[in-house]
């Protein structure tokens, strides 16, 4: 029988109204912020939800309105009376071009004034349901919420609002304003379009309480976080990033200060012993190498994912950058070493032992070229 799966909720005179005697209108966002692949995901979602429903002139009828800056009713409630024809029409919406702005209120007004009329296949006594899928805020919050209020009040329609992505969230006032009450029942939210399939088990029983759907086998599992926790995670990540940047900056400053102190130590120690000069020069080399490493880390950290090359190009660039920094470090080491050796050479002229020896020589009674002797 046609009503084998029907649960009767009330009879008036000779007409019985059942839970599955329902006109359902899907309102789908195809604005420019929705990628065409993502719109295909929303088409697949509507297809899979509808596949669980009892379709027919005495059960459920379905129509679809898509919108952006303008809106179009792709087919009316009474255009397809069999599930096979209806599912085929839904599947053919894949590949729809996405463009324009998010005029959600225009689409809702259209549904209120047209979609449920008898000319479009609307049936007297049928329950009316609207399912709105959007990835962003509308161009006018007030007009959108007002249009949804009038749809619910004027036609007695129940309205589900499904938000997809970071721009909208289940705590969003616009989604709550669009949906019927309570929000916990009528507002749904998912992180990205690819995870829409996870909402099928939640939405289908609200459209037909006689059906218990299962999760699709190939449906990817979304992150086990709510929007609130996602926001908190983003905040934490931002703080961590800031702290990391600060730590990097602090490390750089500390390294620079250490380098300066190491150089000063090298300069003062070199005046007494050439062996010490060699040791301190090695210390300078190590410090410069550390500076080069720090700079490489900073450059790598500063690059955004979109700016990094891929594959062998990335490796080649990294090797070239390392080689360049290594060459600079080597050149700087030679300059510093030469400077330190020069400092040592000049410092020996001021050594007390050397000055004493020169003084004794100059005071000696005999000696070659004493008149022209100078210590240089």
mmCIF file of C-alpha atoms in Angstrom, residues 38-294:
data_model
loop_
_atom_site.group_PDB
_atom_site.id
_atom_site.type_symbol
_atom_site.label_atom_id
_atom_site.label_comp_id
_atom_site.label_asym_id
_atom_site.label_seq_id
_atom_site.Cartn_x
_atom_site.Cartn_y
_atom_site.Cartn_z
ATOM 1 C CA UNK A 38 31.203 22.988 -3.080
ATOM 2 C CA UNK A 39 27.844 23.621 -4.743
ATOM 3 C CA UNK A 40 28.081 20.080 -6.116
ATOM 4 C CA UNK A 41 28.538 18.888 -2.526
ATOM 5 C CA UNK A 42 25.319 20.656 -1.532
ATOM 6 C CA UNK A 43 23.524 19.072 -4.510
ATOM 7 C CA UNK A 44 24.752 15.656 -3.385
ATOM 8 C CA UNK A 45 23.509 16.410 0.137
ATOM 9 C CA UNK A 46 20.009 17.298 -1.116
ATOM 10 C CA UNK A 47 20.042 14.210 -3.358
ATOM 11 C CA UNK A 48 20.955 11.865 -0.502
ATOM 12 C CA UNK A 49 18.439 13.405 1.909
ATOM 13 C CA UNK A 50 15.672 13.132 -0.698
ATOM 14 C CA UNK A 51 16.621 9.544 -1.454
ATOM 15 C CA UNK A 52 15.404 8.600 2.039
ATOM 16 C CA UNK A 53 12.024 10.338 1.643
ATOM 17 C CA UNK A 54 8.742 8.915 0.388
ATOM 18 C CA UNK A 55 8.027 10.839 -2.832
ATOM 19 C CA UNK A 56 4.625 11.047 -4.523
ATOM 20 C CA UNK A 57 1.429 13.056 -4.919
ATOM 21 C CA UNK A 58 0.069 11.600 -1.687
ATOM 22 C CA UNK A 59 3.355 11.829 0.209
ATOM 23 C CA UNK A 60 6.217 14.280 -0.214
ATOM 24 C CA UNK A 61 6.795 16.724 -3.036
ATOM 25 C CA UNK A 62 10.047 18.617 -3.518
ATOM 26 C CA UNK A 63 11.124 21.769 -5.333
ATOM 27 C CA UNK A 64 14.458 23.595 -5.436
ATOM 28 C CA UNK A 65 15.219 27.323 -5.536
ATOM 29 C CA UNK A 66 18.816 28.448 -6.087
ATOM 30 C CA UNK A 67 19.918 32.015 -5.420
ATOM 31 C CA UNK A 68 22.707 34.575 -5.418
ATOM 32 C CA UNK A 69 22.067 38.119 -6.680
ATOM 33 C CA UNK A 70 18.986 36.637 -8.378
ATOM 34 C CA UNK A 71 16.970 33.474 -7.800
ATOM 35 C CA UNK A 72 15.542 30.665 -9.896
ATOM 36 C CA UNK A 73 13.085 27.874 -9.116
ATOM 37 C CA UNK A 74 14.735 24.944 -10.864
ATOM 38 C CA UNK A 75 11.564 22.845 -10.735
ATOM 39 C CA UNK A 76 8.150 23.061 -9.052
ATOM 40 C CA UNK A 77 6.644 20.836 -6.387
ATOM 41 C CA UNK A 78 4.528 18.889 -8.869
ATOM 42 C CA UNK A 79 7.065 18.602 -11.686
ATOM 43 C CA UNK A 80 8.252 15.132 -10.632
ATOM 44 C CA UNK A 81 5.915 12.625 -9.030
ATOM 45 C CA UNK A 82 8.307 9.659 -8.843
ATOM 46 C CA UNK A 83 11.485 9.463 -6.791
ATOM 47 C CA UNK A 84 13.577 8.300 -9.741
ATOM 48 C CA UNK A 85 12.633 11.328 -11.875
ATOM 49 C CA UNK A 86 13.106 13.700 -8.943
ATOM 50 C CA UNK A 87 16.544 12.358 -8.045
ATOM 51 C CA UNK A 88 17.629 12.598 -11.672
ATOM 52 C CA UNK A 89 16.526 16.258 -11.796
ATOM 53 C CA UNK A 90 18.463 16.996 -8.598
ATOM 54 C CA UNK A 91 21.580 15.251 -9.914
ATOM 55 C CA UNK A 92 21.451 17.390 -13.062
ATOM 56 C CA UNK A 93 22.057 20.503 -10.932
ATOM 57 C CA UNK A 94 25.675 19.463 -10.498
ATOM 58 C CA UNK A 95 27.975 21.785 -12.449
ATOM 59 C CA UNK A 96 25.838 24.862 -11.785
ATOM 60 C CA UNK A 97 27.898 28.050 -12.139
ATOM 61 C CA UNK A 98 28.342 29.991 -8.915
ATOM 62 C CA UNK A 99 28.484 33.789 -8.986
ATOM 63 C CA UNK A 100 26.966 36.943 -7.507
ATOM 64 C CA UNK A 101 26.067 38.130 -4.019
ATOM 65 C CA UNK A 102 23.991 36.635 -1.207
ATOM 66 C CA UNK A 103 20.451 38.021 -1.542
ATOM 67 C CA UNK A 104 18.929 35.487 0.835
ATOM 68 C CA UNK A 105 15.904 37.677 1.601
ATOM 69 C CA UNK A 106 14.870 37.851 -2.081
ATOM 70 C CA UNK A 107 14.919 34.062 -2.306
ATOM 71 C CA UNK A 108 12.865 33.683 0.894
ATOM 72 C CA UNK A 109 10.332 36.255 -0.313
ATOM 73 C CA UNK A 110 10.026 34.362 -3.599
ATOM 74 C CA UNK A 111 9.373 31.074 -1.800
ATOM 75 C CA UNK A 112 6.753 32.737 0.430
ATOM 76 C CA UNK A 113 4.878 34.284 -2.501
ATOM 77 C CA UNK A 114 5.248 31.553 -5.140
ATOM 78 C CA UNK A 115 6.654 28.132 -4.287
ATOM 79 C CA UNK A 116 3.701 26.830 -2.251
ATOM 80 C CA UNK A 117 0.948 28.128 -4.533
ATOM 81 C CA UNK A 118 -1.326 25.692 -6.346
ATOM 82 C CA UNK A 119 0.132 26.842 -9.641
ATOM 83 C CA UNK A 120 3.528 25.515 -8.464
ATOM 84 C CA UNK A 121 2.058 22.287 -7.137
ATOM 85 C CA UNK A 122 1.406 23.358 -3.559
ATOM 86 C CA UNK A 123 -1.283 21.263 -1.867
ATOM 87 C CA UNK A 124 -3.929 22.449 0.552
ATOM 88 C CA UNK A 125 -3.445 20.793 3.926
ATOM 89 C CA UNK A 126 0.113 19.687 3.262
ATOM 90 C CA UNK A 127 2.783 20.498 5.825
ATOM 91 C CA UNK A 128 5.231 23.060 4.506
ATOM 92 C CA UNK A 129 8.959 22.859 5.062
ATOM 93 C CA UNK A 130 11.819 25.052 3.817
ATOM 94 C CA UNK A 131 15.478 23.985 4.076
ATOM 95 C CA UNK A 132 17.942 26.849 3.480
ATOM 96 C CA UNK A 133 21.635 26.131 2.793
ATOM 97 C CA UNK A 134 24.064 29.080 2.832
ATOM 98 C CA UNK A 135 27.781 29.619 3.334
ATOM 99 C CA UNK A 136 27.648 33.287 4.260
ATOM 100 C CA UNK A 137 25.790 36.200 5.698
ATOM 101 C CA UNK A 138 23.165 37.823 3.514
ATOM 102 C CA UNK A 139 23.534 41.312 2.086
ATOM 103 C CA UNK A 140 20.886 42.595 4.489
ATOM 104 C CA UNK A 141 20.362 41.026 7.919
ATOM 105 C CA UNK A 142 17.112 42.871 8.712
ATOM 106 C CA UNK A 143 15.410 42.084 5.402
ATOM 107 C CA UNK A 144 16.458 38.430 5.629
ATOM 108 C CA UNK A 145 15.135 37.895 9.154
ATOM 109 C CA UNK A 146 11.918 39.797 8.327
ATOM 110 C CA UNK A 147 11.327 37.664 5.217
ATOM 111 C CA UNK A 148 11.835 34.473 7.238
ATOM 112 C CA UNK A 149 9.433 35.707 9.950
ATOM 113 C CA UNK A 150 6.764 36.347 7.317
ATOM 114 C CA UNK A 151 7.350 32.942 5.713
ATOM 115 C CA UNK A 152 6.859 31.154 9.007
ATOM 116 C CA UNK A 153 3.939 33.261 10.207
ATOM 117 C CA UNK A 154 2.117 33.657 6.888
ATOM 118 C CA UNK A 155 2.349 30.080 5.632
ATOM 119 C CA UNK A 156 2.920 28.180 8.859
ATOM 120 C CA UNK A 157 6.104 26.766 7.350
ATOM 121 C CA UNK A 158 8.853 25.204 9.410
ATOM 122 C CA UNK A 159 12.265 26.497 8.363
ATOM 123 C CA UNK A 160 15.618 24.760 8.763
ATOM 124 C CA UNK A 161 18.810 26.822 8.409
ATOM 125 C CA UNK A 162 22.043 25.049 7.504
ATOM 126 C CA UNK A 163 25.215 27.127 7.723
ATOM 127 C CA UNK A 164 28.424 25.950 6.073
ATOM 128 C CA UNK A 165 31.902 27.326 6.727
ATOM 129 C CA UNK A 166 33.652 29.853 8.929
ATOM 130 C CA UNK A 167 31.617 32.909 7.905
ATOM 131 C CA UNK A 168 28.461 31.515 9.483
ATOM 132 C CA UNK A 169 28.186 29.509 12.659
ATOM 133 C CA UNK A 170 25.506 27.886 14.751
ATOM 134 C CA UNK A 171 25.775 30.812 17.152
ATOM 135 C CA UNK A 172 25.073 33.235 14.296
ATOM 136 C CA UNK A 173 22.081 35.544 14.867
ATOM 137 C CA UNK A 174 21.073 35.503 11.200
ATOM 138 C CA UNK A 175 20.811 31.718 11.067
ATOM 139 C CA UNK A 176 18.754 31.800 14.260
ATOM 140 C CA UNK A 177 16.572 34.525 12.787
ATOM 141 C CA UNK A 178 15.946 32.471 9.655
ATOM 142 C CA UNK A 179 15.185 29.176 11.383
ATOM 143 C CA UNK A 180 12.106 28.139 13.339
ATOM 144 C CA UNK A 181 12.336 27.653 17.090
ATOM 145 C CA UNK A 182 13.927 26.028 18.934
ATOM 146 C CA UNK A 183 17.308 26.788 17.350
ATOM 147 C CA UNK A 184 18.790 23.583 18.758
ATOM 148 C CA UNK A 185 16.399 21.637 16.504
ATOM 149 C CA UNK A 186 16.189 23.813 13.392
ATOM 150 C CA UNK A 187 19.736 25.269 13.088
ATOM 151 C CA UNK A 188 22.492 23.051 11.717
ATOM 152 C CA UNK A 189 26.124 23.924 11.100
ATOM 153 C CA UNK A 190 29.086 22.178 9.503
ATOM 154 C CA UNK A 191 32.693 23.292 8.929
ATOM 155 C CA UNK A 192 32.925 22.748 5.166
ATOM 156 C CA UNK A 193 30.745 21.512 2.308
ATOM 157 C CA UNK A 194 32.530 18.171 2.102
ATOM 158 C CA UNK A 195 31.194 17.322 5.575
ATOM 159 C CA UNK A 196 27.529 18.062 4.725
ATOM 160 C CA UNK A 197 26.824 14.349 4.434
ATOM 161 C CA UNK A 198 27.262 14.096 8.209
ATOM 162 C CA UNK A 199 24.010 16.039 8.654
ATOM 163 C CA UNK A 200 21.895 13.499 6.745
ATOM 164 C CA UNK A 201 21.152 11.302 9.801
ATOM 165 C CA UNK A 202 20.077 14.414 11.739
ATOM 166 C CA UNK A 203 17.909 16.086 9.071
ATOM 167 C CA UNK A 204 16.076 13.145 7.458
ATOM 168 C CA UNK A 205 14.093 12.085 10.583
ATOM 169 C CA UNK A 206 12.960 15.695 11.008
ATOM 170 C CA UNK A 207 11.476 15.569 7.524
ATOM 171 C CA UNK A 208 10.087 12.051 7.892
ATOM 172 C CA UNK A 209 9.948 10.643 11.420
ATOM 173 C CA UNK A 210 9.383 7.115 10.106
ATOM 174 C CA UNK A 211 12.874 6.907 8.594
ATOM 175 C CA UNK A 212 16.116 6.090 10.406
ATOM 176 C CA UNK A 213 18.945 6.890 7.985
ATOM 177 C CA UNK A 214 22.519 5.722 8.307
ATOM 178 C CA UNK A 215 25.722 7.623 7.619
ATOM 179 C CA UNK A 216 27.016 7.181 4.081
ATOM 180 C CA UNK A 217 29.957 4.784 3.869
ATOM 181 C CA UNK A 218 32.173 7.300 2.062
ATOM 182 C CA UNK A 219 31.216 10.309 4.208
ATOM 183 C CA UNK A 220 34.363 11.913 5.678
ATOM 184 C CA UNK A 221 34.458 12.477 9.417
ATOM 185 C CA UNK A 222 34.534 16.169 10.384
ATOM 186 C CA UNK A 223 36.806 17.517 13.144
ATOM 187 C CA UNK A 224 35.277 16.705 16.522
ATOM 188 C CA UNK A 225 34.953 20.373 17.475
ATOM 189 C CA UNK A 226 32.063 22.759 17.701
ATOM 190 C CA UNK A 227 32.229 26.222 16.191
ATOM 191 C CA UNK A 228 32.899 27.648 19.643
ATOM 192 C CA UNK A 229 35.822 25.318 20.220
ATOM 193 C CA UNK A 230 37.058 25.985 16.677
ATOM 194 C CA UNK A 231 37.035 29.704 17.432
ATOM 195 C CA UNK A 232 38.836 29.069 20.689
ATOM 196 C CA UNK A 233 41.365 26.925 18.855
ATOM 197 C CA UNK A 234 41.894 29.713 16.317
ATOM 198 C CA UNK A 235 42.426 32.174 19.164
ATOM 199 C CA UNK A 236 44.868 29.807 20.828
ATOM 200 C CA UNK A 237 46.667 29.280 17.544
ATOM 201 C CA UNK A 238 46.900 33.029 17.040
ATOM 202 C CA UNK A 239 48.307 33.460 20.535
ATOM 203 C CA UNK A 240 50.728 30.607 20.005
ATOM 204 C CA UNK A 241 51.812 32.132 16.699
ATOM 205 C CA UNK A 242 52.340 35.511 18.346
ATOM 206 C CA UNK A 243 54.276 33.891 21.177
ATOM 207 C CA UNK A 244 56.363 31.962 18.681
ATOM 208 C CA UNK A 245 57.132 35.147 16.735
ATOM 209 C CA UNK A 246 58.037 36.868 20.003
ATOM 210 C CA UNK A 247 60.220 33.947 21.007
ATOM 211 C CA UNK A 248 61.937 34.034 17.612
ATOM 212 C CA UNK A 249 62.514 37.759 17.908
ATOM 213 C CA UNK A 250 63.858 37.295 21.454
ATOM 214 C CA UNK A 251 66.146 34.509 20.275
ATOM 215 C CA UNK A 252 67.462 36.705 17.483
ATOM 216 C CA UNK A 253 68.178 39.588 19.851
ATOM 217 C CA UNK A 254 69.817 37.264 22.363
ATOM 218 C CA UNK A 255 71.965 35.732 19.646
ATOM 219 C CA UNK A 256 73.017 39.172 18.458
ATOM 220 C CA UNK A 257 73.865 40.249 22.006
ATOM 221 C CA UNK A 258 75.813 37.031 22.566
ATOM 222 C CA UNK A 259 77.699 37.630 19.336
ATOM 223 C CA UNK A 260 78.628 41.121 20.444
ATOM 224 C CA UNK A 261 79.796 39.891 23.839
ATOM 225 C CA UNK A 262 81.756 37.041 22.247
ATOM 226 C CA UNK A 263 83.490 39.525 19.947
ATOM 227 C CA UNK A 264 84.337 41.814 22.856
ATOM 228 C CA UNK A 265 85.725 38.868 24.832
ATOM 229 C CA UNK A 266 87.763 37.808 21.838
ATOM 230 C CA UNK A 267 89.221 41.309 21.456
ATOM 231 C CA UNK A 268 90.278 41.644 25.079
ATOM 232 C CA UNK A 269 91.682 38.126 25.336
ATOM 233 C CA UNK A 270 93.698 38.336 22.135
ATOM 234 C CA UNK A 271 96.113 40.930 23.565
ATOM 235 C CA UNK A 272 97.882 38.352 25.692
ATOM 236 C CA UNK A 273 98.229 35.207 23.666
ATOM 237 C CA UNK A 274 98.058 34.217 20.021
ATOM 238 C CA UNK A 275 96.764 30.763 20.994
ATOM 239 C CA UNK A 276 93.824 32.462 22.663
ATOM 240 C CA UNK A 277 93.284 34.335 19.431
ATOM 241 C CA UNK A 278 92.758 31.078 17.587
ATOM 242 C CA UNK A 279 90.320 29.794 20.211
ATOM 243 C CA UNK A 280 88.258 32.983 20.273
ATOM 244 C CA UNK A 281 88.183 33.142 16.471
ATOM 245 C CA UNK A 282 86.712 29.666 16.467
ATOM 246 C CA UNK A 283 84.111 30.941 18.916
ATOM 247 C CA UNK A 284 83.252 33.759 16.524
ATOM 248 C CA UNK A 285 82.894 31.252 13.671
ATOM 249 C CA UNK A 286 80.453 29.208 15.745
ATOM 250 C CA UNK A 287 78.456 32.289 16.658
ATOM 251 C CA UNK A 288 78.217 33.396 13.047
ATOM 252 C CA UNK A 289 77.069 29.906 12.050
ATOM 253 C CA UNK A 290 74.377 30.143 14.722
ATOM 254 C CA UNK A 291 73.274 33.482 13.332
ATOM 255 C CA UNK A 292 73.028 31.974 9.849
ATOM 256 C CA UNK A 293 70.941 29.099 11.185
ATOM 257 C CA UNK A 294 68.624 31.499 13.003
#
